[in-house]
Amino acid sequence: METQISEQVKIYEKYSLFDMYIRPFKEIKDKDLILARILGGNPSRICIQETWYDVIPHYILVRSKSKEDDAYHLIYIQINFNTNEYYIGKVNRKKWHEIRRYKGSGIKFKFKYEKHAEEFVQYFIATCNNAKESEELEAKIVNNIILKDPKCLNLVKGGAGTNEHNTNEDRKQHIREYMLSHPENYQAMLERNKELFNSGNSLALEARSKKIRETMSQNKYREMSKERIQRWRAEHPMEYAEARKKNCDAIKAESSKQKRNKSLDKWRKNHPEEYAAKKKSSCFLAIQKKQKRNAVNH
């Protein structure tokens, strides 16, 4: 039985759901079907861009550790049969329980998976001898043609994060460069986010803003933001100087002053006791500075 997932992906399953899970055993005469039911795997093949890959049965998968480094190096595809969306990725892990737990790391895919995990089915379609080989195969499968498929949940082409881009920072840089060079792949997502942002305040937007504030207030993310700014400053000194100048000009602008004064007046009104304490403290400091200057002059 062949099912078309999208223009680029289709899946062939040897037996129907009725044969695999419903038909009584006493009615089955096909020995291969009996074996498939006992082993719990319907013999399947997945076609990606006219290339067929055999779905690896569970009992073979658990024994597929590489002899080179005693680790699993696998290529998989996650398919949502309700929406026909799919995600292709690689996983390199030492332990089998890590393979079972791993579902995918793509941003768009994770967003979908967290909401509809029960709708996705994961198929492992290839084993590799090492991480470099899995990276090369993923790069071959997840290419620019696949990324143009509207049902594909991958945002960047394959082949990053293991060999050439073996650090977290290098991987992020690889993704940034790809996003900048292929803006058409993200246009629909950006337009949708812009539309939601400009549609006015809502409970969902407030909840999102609250979550962002809570997350970014953590020391971990403060340090991340600090590192990004420092890196950008070091890599783009001229742009940084220009940005600083624009910021200073904006602060000195009359509209900015009025906005700050309005905000300060509102704070004074809502926090009279704190304002009085700050004012008293400011006056005390001013008197101390004046006394020090007089002492120096004399």
PDB file of C-alpha atoms in Angstrom:
ATOM      1  CA  MET A   1       0.000   0.000   0.000  1.00  0.00           C
ATOM      2  CA  GLU A   2       1.569   3.282  -1.154  1.00  0.00           C
ATOM      3  CA  THR A   3       0.754   6.646   0.441  1.00  0.00           C
ATOM      4  CA  GLN A   4       1.782   9.977  -1.060  1.00  0.00           C
ATOM      5  CA  ILE A   5       2.958  12.288   1.735  1.00  0.00           C
ATOM      6  CA  SER A   6       4.007  15.190  -0.491  1.00  0.00           C
ATOM      7  CA  GLU A   7       5.537  15.833  -3.901  1.00  0.00           C
ATOM      8  CA  GLN A   8       8.920  14.742  -2.550  1.00  0.00           C
ATOM      9  CA  VAL A   9       7.998  11.973  -0.104  1.00  0.00           C
ATOM     10  CA  LYS A  10       5.901   8.803  -0.279  1.00  0.00           C
ATOM     11  CA  ILE A  11       5.743   5.654   1.811  1.00  0.00           C
ATOM     12  CA  TYR A  12       5.076   2.055   0.849  1.00  0.00           C
ATOM     13  CA  GLU A  13       3.794  -0.364   3.504  1.00  0.00           C
ATOM     14  CA  LYS A  14       3.491  -4.024   2.605  1.00  0.00           C
ATOM     15  CA  TYR A  15       0.425  -4.730   4.748  1.00  0.00           C
ATOM     16  CA  SER A  16      -2.689  -2.711   5.608  1.00  0.00           C
ATOM     17  CA  LEU A  17      -3.552  -1.639   9.150  1.00  0.00           C
ATOM     18  CA  PHE A  18      -6.347  -4.216   9.148  1.00  0.00           C
ATOM     19  CA  ASP A  19      -3.929  -7.035   8.332  1.00  0.00           C
ATOM     20  CA  MET A  20      -1.336  -5.839  10.840  1.00  0.00           C
ATOM     21  CA  TYR A  21      -3.514  -5.153  13.851  1.00  0.00           C
ATOM     22  CA  ILE A  22      -7.121  -6.320  13.393  1.00  0.00           C
ATOM     23  CA  ARG A  23      -7.377  -9.488  11.277  1.00  0.00           C
ATOM     24  CA  PRO A  24      -7.612 -12.595  13.505  1.00  0.00           C
ATOM     25  CA  PHE A  25      -4.497 -14.774  13.512  1.00  0.00           C
ATOM     26  CA  LYS A  26      -6.465 -17.870  12.518  1.00  0.00           C
ATOM     27  CA  GLU A  27      -7.410 -16.213   9.213  1.00  0.00           C
ATOM     28  CA  ILE A  28      -3.794 -15.396   8.274  1.00  0.00           C
ATOM     29  CA  LYS A  29      -2.037 -17.750   5.878  1.00  0.00           C
ATOM     30  CA  ASP A  30       0.811 -15.461   4.795  1.00  0.00           C
ATOM     31  CA  LYS A  31       3.913 -16.495   6.801  1.00  0.00           C
ATOM     32  CA  ASP A  32       5.585 -13.115   6.231  1.00  0.00           C
ATOM     33  CA  LEU A  33       2.534 -11.336   7.657  1.00  0.00           C
ATOM     34  CA  ILE A  34       2.574 -13.618  10.717  1.00  0.00           C
ATOM     35  CA  LEU A  35       6.268 -12.824  11.242  1.00  0.00           C
ATOM     36  CA  ALA A  36       5.627  -9.081  10.804  1.00  0.00           C
ATOM     37  CA  ARG A  37       2.875  -9.170  13.440  1.00  0.00           C
ATOM     38  CA  ILE A  38       5.049 -11.125  15.867  1.00  0.00           C
ATOM     39  CA  LEU A  39       7.985  -8.735  15.415  1.00  0.00           C
ATOM     40  CA  GLY A  40       5.682  -5.704  15.489  1.00  0.00           C
ATOM     41  CA  GLY A  41       6.911  -4.072  12.287  1.00  0.00           C
ATOM     42  CA  ASN A  42       5.174  -3.625   8.959  1.00  0.00           C
ATOM     43  CA  PRO A  43       7.794  -3.992   6.170  1.00  0.00           C
ATOM     44  CA  SER A  44       7.993  -0.486   4.723  1.00  0.00           C
ATOM     45  CA  ARG A  45       9.973   1.667   2.325  1.00  0.00           C
ATOM     46  CA  ILE A  46      10.124   5.461   2.116  1.00  0.00           C
ATOM     47  CA  CYS A  47      10.867   7.372  -1.068  1.00  0.00           C
ATOM     48  CA  ILE A  48      12.543  10.766  -0.739  1.00  0.00           C
ATOM     49  CA  GLN A  49      13.200  12.576  -4.020  1.00  0.00           C
ATOM     50  CA  GLU A  50      12.919   9.375  -6.073  1.00  0.00           C
ATOM     51  CA  THR A  51      15.338   7.488  -3.801  1.00  0.00           C
ATOM     52  CA  TRP A  52      13.922   4.572  -1.847  1.00  0.00           C
ATOM     53  CA  TYR A  53      15.051   3.789   1.714  1.00  0.00           C
ATOM     54  CA  ASP A  54      14.111   0.639   3.629  1.00  0.00           C
ATOM     55  CA  VAL A  55      12.603   1.321   7.032  1.00  0.00           C
ATOM     56  CA  ILE A  56      14.808  -0.459   9.572  1.00  0.00           C
ATOM     57  CA  PRO A  57      12.858  -2.854  11.838  1.00  0.00           C
ATOM     58  CA  HIS A  58      13.206  -2.413  15.582  1.00  0.00           C
ATOM     59  CA  TYR A  59      14.944  -5.753  16.176  1.00  0.00           C
ATOM     60  CA  ILE A  60      17.649  -4.814  13.626  1.00  0.00           C
ATOM     61  CA  LEU A  61      17.892  -1.212  14.779  1.00  0.00           C
ATOM     62  CA  VAL A  62      18.879  -2.094  18.348  1.00  0.00           C
ATOM     63  CA  ARG A  63      21.783  -4.149  16.960  1.00  0.00           C
ATOM     64  CA  SER A  64      22.977  -1.507  14.503  1.00  0.00           C
ATOM     65  CA  LYS A  65      25.821  -0.038  16.556  1.00  0.00           C
ATOM     66  CA  SER A  66      28.830   0.939  14.487  1.00  0.00           C
ATOM     67  CA  LYS A  67      31.905  -1.257  14.820  1.00  0.00           C
ATOM     68  CA  GLU A  68      34.110   1.830  14.437  1.00  0.00           C
ATOM     69  CA  ASP A  69      33.112   3.619  17.632  1.00  0.00           C
ATOM     70  CA  ASP A  70      30.417   1.440  19.248  1.00  0.00           C
ATOM     71  CA  ALA A  71      27.727   4.101  18.748  1.00  0.00           C
ATOM     72  CA  TYR A  72      24.494   4.541  16.812  1.00  0.00           C
ATOM     73  CA  HIS A  73      24.581   6.761  13.707  1.00  0.00           C
ATOM     74  CA  LEU A  74      21.116   6.915  12.167  1.00  0.00           C
ATOM     75  CA  ILE A  75      19.025   8.880   9.684  1.00  0.00           C
ATOM     76  CA  TYR A  76      15.306   9.170  10.447  1.00  0.00           C
ATOM     77  CA  ILE A  77      12.136  10.813   9.199  1.00  0.00           C
ATOM     78  CA  GLN A  78       9.226  11.952  11.344  1.00  0.00           C
ATOM     79  CA  ILE A  79       5.851  11.935   9.519  1.00  0.00           C
ATOM     80  CA  ASN A  80       2.561  13.454  10.653  1.00  0.00           C
ATOM     81  CA  PHE A  81      -0.095  11.451   8.806  1.00  0.00           C
ATOM     82  CA  ASN A  82      -2.821  13.963   9.726  1.00  0.00           C
ATOM     83  CA  THR A  83      -1.127  16.936   8.078  1.00  0.00           C
ATOM     84  CA  ASN A  84       1.421  15.094   5.856  1.00  0.00           C
ATOM     85  CA  GLU A  85       4.177  17.252   7.322  1.00  0.00           C
ATOM     86  CA  TYR A  86       7.564  15.636   7.838  1.00  0.00           C
ATOM     87  CA  TYR A  87      11.004  16.239   9.313  1.00  0.00           C
ATOM     88  CA  ILE A  88      14.276  14.532   8.348  1.00  0.00           C
ATOM     89  CA  GLY A  89      17.279  14.396  10.640  1.00  0.00           C
ATOM     90  CA  LYS A  90      20.239  12.440  11.961  1.00  0.00           C
ATOM     91  CA  VAL A  91      21.048  11.190  15.444  1.00  0.00           C
ATOM     92  CA  ASN A  92      24.436  10.101  16.809  1.00  0.00           C
ATOM     93  CA  ARG A  93      24.270   8.569  20.275  1.00  0.00           C
ATOM     94  CA  LYS A  94      26.089   5.942  22.351  1.00  0.00           C
ATOM     95  CA  LYS A  95      23.110   4.455  24.201  1.00  0.00           C
ATOM     96  CA  TRP A  96      19.914   2.908  22.859  1.00  0.00           C
ATOM     97  CA  HIS A  97      17.707   4.702  25.398  1.00  0.00           C
ATOM     98  CA  GLU A  98      19.087   7.993  24.040  1.00  0.00           C
ATOM     99  CA  ILE A  99      18.003   6.977  20.540  1.00  0.00           C
ATOM    100  CA  ARG A 100      14.513   6.110  21.758  1.00  0.00           C
ATOM    101  CA  ARG A 101      14.209   9.433  23.574  1.00  0.00           C
ATOM    102  CA  TYR A 102      15.512  11.559  20.706  1.00  0.00           C
ATOM    103  CA  LYS A 103      12.775  12.912  18.410  1.00  0.00           C
ATOM    104  CA  GLY A 104      14.432  15.809  16.560  1.00  0.00           C
ATOM    105  CA  SER A 105      15.991  19.215  17.177  1.00  0.00           C
ATOM    106  CA  GLY A 106      14.571  21.437  14.422  1.00  0.00           C
ATOM    107  CA  ILE A 107      12.895  24.592  15.741  1.00  0.00           C
ATOM    108  CA  LYS A 108       9.805  24.381  13.542  1.00  0.00           C
ATOM    109  CA  PHE A 109       9.503  20.617  14.039  1.00  0.00           C
ATOM    110  CA  LYS A 110       9.811  20.842  17.838  1.00  0.00           C
ATOM    111  CA  PHE A 111       7.078  23.485  17.933  1.00  0.00           C
ATOM    112  CA  LYS A 112       4.747  21.151  16.007  1.00  0.00           C
ATOM    113  CA  TYR A 113       5.820  18.019  17.890  1.00  0.00           C
ATOM    114  CA  GLU A 114       5.234  19.503  21.340  1.00  0.00           C
ATOM    115  CA  LYS A 115       1.599  20.178  20.415  1.00  0.00           C
ATOM    116  CA  HIS A 116       0.882  17.030  18.373  1.00  0.00           C
ATOM    117  CA  ALA A 117       3.381  14.380  19.479  1.00  0.00           C
ATOM    118  CA  GLU A 118       0.821  11.584  19.156  1.00  0.00           C
ATOM    119  CA  GLU A 119       0.322  12.384  15.442  1.00  0.00           C
ATOM    120  CA  PHE A 120       3.976  11.833  14.451  1.00  0.00           C
ATOM    121  CA  VAL A 121       5.510   8.483  13.543  1.00  0.00           C
ATOM    122  CA  GLN A 122       9.299   8.115  13.475  1.00  0.00           C
ATOM    123  CA  TYR A 123      10.963   5.863  10.883  1.00  0.00           C
ATOM    124  CA  PHE A 124      14.687   5.083  10.833  1.00  0.00           C
ATOM    125  CA  ILE A 125      15.777   4.760   7.223  1.00  0.00           C
ATOM    126  CA  ALA A 126      19.578   4.420   7.237  1.00  0.00           C
ATOM    127  CA  THR A 127      22.514   3.413   9.424  1.00  0.00           C
ATOM    128  CA  CYS A 128      25.997   4.898   9.101  1.00  0.00           C
ATOM    129  CA  ASN A 129      29.466   3.882  10.243  1.00  0.00           C
ATOM    130  CA  ASN A 130      30.351   7.184  11.901  1.00  0.00           C
ATOM    131  CA  ALA A 131      29.138  10.713  12.573  1.00  0.00           C
ATOM    132  CA  LYS A 132      30.821  12.135   9.489  1.00  0.00           C
ATOM    133  CA  GLU A 133      29.027   9.642   7.274  1.00  0.00           C
ATOM    134  CA  SER A 134      25.657  10.462   8.843  1.00  0.00           C
ATOM    135  CA  GLU A 135      26.348  14.159   8.287  1.00  0.00           C
ATOM    136  CA  GLU A 136      27.152  13.594   4.621  1.00  0.00           C
ATOM    137  CA  LEU A 137      24.038  11.475   4.052  1.00  0.00           C
ATOM    138  CA  GLU A 138      21.807  13.999   5.799  1.00  0.00           C
ATOM    139  CA  ALA A 139      23.288  16.752   3.594  1.00  0.00           C
ATOM    140  CA  LYS A 140      22.469  14.672   0.523  1.00  0.00           C
ATOM    141  CA  ILE A 141      18.842  14.084   1.567  1.00  0.00           C
ATOM    142  CA  VAL A 142      17.943  17.452   3.121  1.00  0.00           C
ATOM    143  CA  ASN A 143      18.841  19.753   0.231  1.00  0.00           C
ATOM    144  CA  ASN A 144      17.400  22.924  -1.279  1.00  0.00           C
ATOM    145  CA  ILE A 145      14.737  20.970  -3.198  1.00  0.00           C
ATOM    146  CA  ILE A 146      13.370  19.344  -0.036  1.00  0.00           C
ATOM    147  CA  LEU A 147      13.388  22.672   1.814  1.00  0.00           C
ATOM    148  CA  LYS A 148      11.071  24.182  -0.819  1.00  0.00           C
ATOM    149  CA  ASP A 149       8.458  21.499  -0.120  1.00  0.00           C
ATOM    150  CA  PRO A 150       5.668  23.210   1.927  1.00  0.00           C
ATOM    151  CA  LYS A 151       5.190  20.005   3.935  1.00  0.00           C
ATOM    152  CA  CYS A 152       8.837  19.882   5.022  1.00  0.00           C
ATOM    153  CA  LEU A 153       9.495  21.056   8.599  1.00  0.00           C
ATOM    154  CA  ASN A 154      13.264  21.354   8.136  1.00  0.00           C
ATOM    155  CA  LEU A 155      14.456  24.957   8.092  1.00  0.00           C
ATOM    156  CA  VAL A 156      18.082  24.459   7.063  1.00  0.00           C
ATOM    157  CA  LYS A 157      19.827  21.997   4.803  1.00  0.00           C
ATOM    158  CA  GLY A 158      21.413  18.939   6.356  1.00  0.00           C
ATOM    159  CA  GLY A 159      25.037  18.342   7.180  1.00  0.00           C
ATOM    160  CA  ALA A 160      25.657  20.658  10.135  1.00  0.00           C
ATOM    161  CA  GLY A 161      26.522  20.062  13.745  1.00  0.00           C
ATOM    162  CA  THR A 162      28.769  16.988  13.755  1.00  0.00           C
ATOM    163  CA  ASN A 163      31.869  17.197  11.591  1.00  0.00           C
ATOM    164  CA  GLU A 164      32.743  20.546  10.035  1.00  0.00           C
ATOM    165  CA  HIS A 165      30.502  22.495  12.416  1.00  0.00           C
ATOM    166  CA  ASN A 166      31.395  20.544  15.515  1.00  0.00           C
ATOM    167  CA  THR A 167      30.814  23.258  18.106  1.00  0.00           C
ATOM    168  CA  ASN A 168      27.552  24.776  19.215  1.00  0.00           C
ATOM    169  CA  GLU A 169      28.684  28.242  18.138  1.00  0.00           C
ATOM    170  CA  ASP A 170      29.777  27.025  14.695  1.00  0.00           C
ATOM    171  CA  ARG A 171      26.418  25.327  14.219  1.00  0.00           C
ATOM    172  CA  LYS A 172      24.563  28.537  15.111  1.00  0.00           C
ATOM    173  CA  GLN A 173      26.720  30.465  12.659  1.00  0.00           C
ATOM    174  CA  HIS A 174      25.994  27.889   9.959  1.00  0.00           C
ATOM    175  CA  ILE A 175      22.239  28.301  10.549  1.00  0.00           C
ATOM    176  CA  ARG A 176      22.467  32.126  10.559  1.00  0.00           C
ATOM    177  CA  GLU A 177      24.337  32.151   7.261  1.00  0.00           C
ATOM    178  CA  TYR A 178      21.847  29.788   5.672  1.00  0.00           C
ATOM    179  CA  MET A 179      18.838  31.812   6.857  1.00  0.00           C
ATOM    180  CA  LEU A 180      20.336  35.022   5.496  1.00  0.00           C
ATOM    181  CA  SER A 181      21.074  33.445   2.116  1.00  0.00           C
ATOM    182  CA  HIS A 182      17.647  31.748   1.817  1.00  0.00           C
ATOM    183  CA  PRO A 183      15.087  34.263   3.169  1.00  0.00           C
ATOM    184  CA  GLU A 184      12.341  32.813   0.958  1.00  0.00           C
ATOM    185  CA  ASN A 185      12.189  29.695   3.156  1.00  0.00           C
ATOM    186  CA  TYR A 186      11.208  31.784   6.192  1.00  0.00           C
ATOM    187  CA  GLN A 187       9.050  34.487   4.573  1.00  0.00           C
ATOM    188  CA  ALA A 188       5.703  32.829   5.375  1.00  0.00           C
ATOM    189  CA  MET A 189       6.682  32.253   9.004  1.00  0.00           C
ATOM    190  CA  LEU A 190       7.941  35.840   9.407  1.00  0.00           C
ATOM    191  CA  GLU A 191       4.812  37.309   7.810  1.00  0.00           C
ATOM    192  CA  ARG A 192       2.597  35.257  10.122  1.00  0.00           C
ATOM    193  CA  ASN A 193       4.511  36.398  13.216  1.00  0.00           C
ATOM    194  CA  LYS A 194       4.353  40.017  12.032  1.00  0.00           C
ATOM    195  CA  GLU A 195       0.610  39.711  11.456  1.00  0.00           C
ATOM    196  CA  LEU A 196       0.068  38.335  14.979  1.00  0.00           C
ATOM    197  CA  PHE A 197       2.245  41.063  16.508  1.00  0.00           C
ATOM    198  CA  ASN A 198       0.426  43.866  14.671  1.00  0.00           C
ATOM    199  CA  SER A 199      -3.048  42.499  15.387  1.00  0.00           C
ATOM    200  CA  GLY A 200      -3.099  44.207  18.791  1.00  0.00           C
ATOM    201  CA  ASN A 201      -2.890  42.992  22.358  1.00  0.00           C
ATOM    202  CA  SER A 202      -4.310  39.578  23.197  1.00  0.00           C
ATOM    203  CA  LEU A 203      -4.122  36.964  25.947  1.00  0.00           C
ATOM    204  CA  ALA A 204      -1.820  34.835  23.789  1.00  0.00           C
ATOM    205  CA  LEU A 205       0.510  37.774  23.111  1.00  0.00           C
ATOM    206  CA  GLU A 206       0.592  38.735  26.802  1.00  0.00           C
ATOM    207  CA  ALA A 207       1.350  35.139  27.781  1.00  0.00           C
ATOM    208  CA  ARG A 208       4.137  35.006  25.197  1.00  0.00           C
ATOM    209  CA  SER A 209       5.610  38.307  26.405  1.00  0.00           C
ATOM    210  CA  LYS A 210       5.466  37.122  30.017  1.00  0.00           C
ATOM    211  CA  LYS A 211       7.222  33.887  29.131  1.00  0.00           C
ATOM    212  CA  ILE A 212       9.945  35.781  27.238  1.00  0.00           C
ATOM    213  CA  ARG A 213      10.514  38.135  30.187  1.00  0.00           C
ATOM    214  CA  GLU A 214      10.729  35.248  32.652  1.00  0.00           C
ATOM    215  CA  THR A 215      13.117  33.333  30.415  1.00  0.00           C
ATOM    216  CA  MET A 216      15.390  36.253  29.593  1.00  0.00           C
ATOM    217  CA  SER A 217      15.612  37.275  33.252  1.00  0.00           C
ATOM    218  CA  GLN A 218      17.497  34.059  34.006  1.00  0.00           C
ATOM    219  CA  ASN A 219      21.261  34.447  34.381  1.00  0.00           C
ATOM    220  CA  LYS A 220      21.856  31.822  31.681  1.00  0.00           C
ATOM    221  CA  TYR A 221      20.060  33.830  29.012  1.00  0.00           C
ATOM    222  CA  ARG A 222      21.455  37.141  30.218  1.00  0.00           C
ATOM    223  CA  GLU A 223      24.922  35.733  29.661  1.00  0.00           C
ATOM    224  CA  MET A 224      23.874  34.451  26.219  1.00  0.00           C
ATOM    225  CA  SER A 225      22.643  37.916  25.218  1.00  0.00           C
ATOM    226  CA  LYS A 226      25.805  39.487  26.597  1.00  0.00           C
ATOM    227  CA  GLU A 227      27.970  37.088  24.577  1.00  0.00           C
ATOM    228  CA  ARG A 228      26.033  37.818  21.361  1.00  0.00           C
ATOM    229  CA  ILE A 229      26.445  41.567  21.816  1.00  0.00           C
ATOM    230  CA  GLN A 230      30.158  41.235  22.568  1.00  0.00           C
ATOM    231  CA  ARG A 231      30.669  38.983  19.542  1.00  0.00           C
ATOM    232  CA  TRP A 232      28.759  41.332  17.248  1.00  0.00           C
ATOM    233  CA  ARG A 233      30.700  44.315  18.625  1.00  0.00           C
ATOM    234  CA  ALA A 234      34.036  42.601  17.966  1.00  0.00           C
ATOM    235  CA  GLU A 235      33.051  41.460  14.459  1.00  0.00           C
ATOM    236  CA  HIS A 236      31.377  44.742  13.379  1.00  0.00           C
ATOM    237  CA  PRO A 237      33.161  47.671  15.107  1.00  0.00           C
ATOM    238  CA  MET A 238      32.012  50.274  12.557  1.00  0.00           C
ATOM    239  CA  GLU A 239      28.356  49.177  12.741  1.00  0.00           C
ATOM    240  CA  TYR A 240      28.592  49.121  16.544  1.00  0.00           C
ATOM    241  CA  ALA A 241      29.923  52.693  16.657  1.00  0.00           C
ATOM    242  CA  GLU A 242      27.165  53.831  14.306  1.00  0.00           C
ATOM    243  CA  ALA A 243      24.516  52.076  16.411  1.00  0.00           C
ATOM    244  CA  ARG A 244      25.860  53.732  19.562  1.00  0.00           C
ATOM    245  CA  LYS A 245      25.697  57.149  17.909  1.00  0.00           C
ATOM    246  CA  LYS A 246      22.116  56.574  16.756  1.00  0.00           C
ATOM    247  CA  ASN A 247      21.171  55.456  20.251  1.00  0.00           C
ATOM    248  CA  CYS A 248      22.716  58.565  21.831  1.00  0.00           C
ATOM    249  CA  ASP A 249      20.907  60.807  19.347  1.00  0.00           C
ATOM    250  CA  ALA A 250      17.638  59.027  20.059  1.00  0.00           C
ATOM    251  CA  ILE A 251      18.079  59.474  23.831  1.00  0.00           C
ATOM    252  CA  LYS A 252      18.684  63.220  23.381  1.00  0.00           C
ATOM    253  CA  ALA A 253      15.605  63.665  21.195  1.00  0.00           C
ATOM    254  CA  GLU A 254      12.721  65.675  22.674  1.00  0.00           C
ATOM    255  CA  SER A 255      10.217  62.877  22.091  1.00  0.00           C
ATOM    256  CA  SER A 256      12.424  60.499  24.052  1.00  0.00           C
ATOM    257  CA  LYS A 257      12.731  62.975  26.940  1.00  0.00           C
ATOM    258  CA  GLN A 258       8.969  63.417  27.054  1.00  0.00           C
ATOM    259  CA  LYS A 259       8.475  59.658  27.102  1.00  0.00           C
ATOM    260  CA  ARG A 260      10.935  59.250  29.984  1.00  0.00           C
ATOM    261  CA  ASN A 261       9.348  62.086  31.959  1.00  0.00           C
ATOM    262  CA  LYS A 262       5.907  60.603  31.453  1.00  0.00           C
ATOM    263  CA  SER A 263       7.131  57.227  32.647  1.00  0.00           C
ATOM    264  CA  LEU A 264       8.846  58.817  35.669  1.00  0.00           C
ATOM    265  CA  ASP A 265       5.704  60.763  36.604  1.00  0.00           C
ATOM    266  CA  LYS A 266       3.685  57.559  36.475  1.00  0.00           C
ATOM    267  CA  TRP A 267       6.215  55.785  38.701  1.00  0.00           C
ATOM    268  CA  ARG A 268       6.203  58.684  41.213  1.00  0.00           C
ATOM    269  CA  LYS A 269       2.430  58.516  41.410  1.00  0.00           C
ATOM    270  CA  ASN A 270       2.316  54.735  41.899  1.00  0.00           C
ATOM    271  CA  HIS A 271       5.295  54.561  44.323  1.00  0.00           C
ATOM    272  CA  PRO A 272       5.205  57.701  46.518  1.00  0.00           C
ATOM    273  CA  GLU A 273       7.092  56.158  49.451  1.00  0.00           C
ATOM    274  CA  GLU A 274       9.915  54.786  47.282  1.00  0.00           C
ATOM    275  CA  TYR A 275      10.166  58.118  45.465  1.00  0.00           C
ATOM    276  CA  ALA A 276      10.403  60.017  48.761  1.00  0.00           C
ATOM    277  CA  ALA A 277      13.156  57.673  49.976  1.00  0.00           C
ATOM    278  CA  LYS A 278      15.102  58.025  46.722  1.00  0.00           C
ATOM    279  CA  LYS A 279      14.708  61.804  46.763  1.00  0.00           C
ATOM    280  CA  LYS A 280      15.941  61.965  50.347  1.00  0.00           C
ATOM    281  CA  SER A 281      18.892  59.717  49.497  1.00  0.00           C
ATOM    282  CA  SER A 282      19.722  61.846  46.436  1.00  0.00           C
ATOM    283  CA  CYS A 283      19.637  65.043  48.512  1.00  0.00           C
ATOM    284  CA  PHE A 284      21.872  63.468  51.148  1.00  0.00           C
ATOM    285  CA  LEU A 285      24.409  62.417  48.506  1.00  0.00           C
ATOM    286  CA  ALA A 286      24.337  65.881  46.949  1.00  0.00           C
ATOM    287  CA  ILE A 287      25.060  67.462  50.364  1.00  0.00           C
ATOM    288  CA  GLN A 288      27.949  65.030  50.937  1.00  0.00           C
ATOM    289  CA  LYS A 289      29.485  65.899  47.542  1.00  0.00           C
ATOM    290  CA  LYS A 290      29.143  69.602  48.271  1.00  0.00           C
ATOM    291  CA  GLN A 291      30.821  69.196  51.672  1.00  0.00           C
ATOM    292  CA  LYS A 292      33.705  67.279  50.078  1.00  0.00           C
ATOM    293  CA  ARG A 293      34.225  69.966  47.440  1.00  0.00           C
ATOM    294  CA  ASN A 294      34.239  72.686  50.115  1.00  0.00           C
ATOM    295  CA  ALA A 295      36.740  70.715  52.212  1.00  0.00           C
ATOM    296  CA  VAL A 296      39.054  70.359  49.201  1.00  0.00           C
ATOM    297  CA  ASN A 297      38.821  74.100  48.377  1.00  0.00           C
ATOM    298  CA  HIS A 298      39.683  75.043  51.947  1.00  0.00           C
TER     299      HIS A 298
END
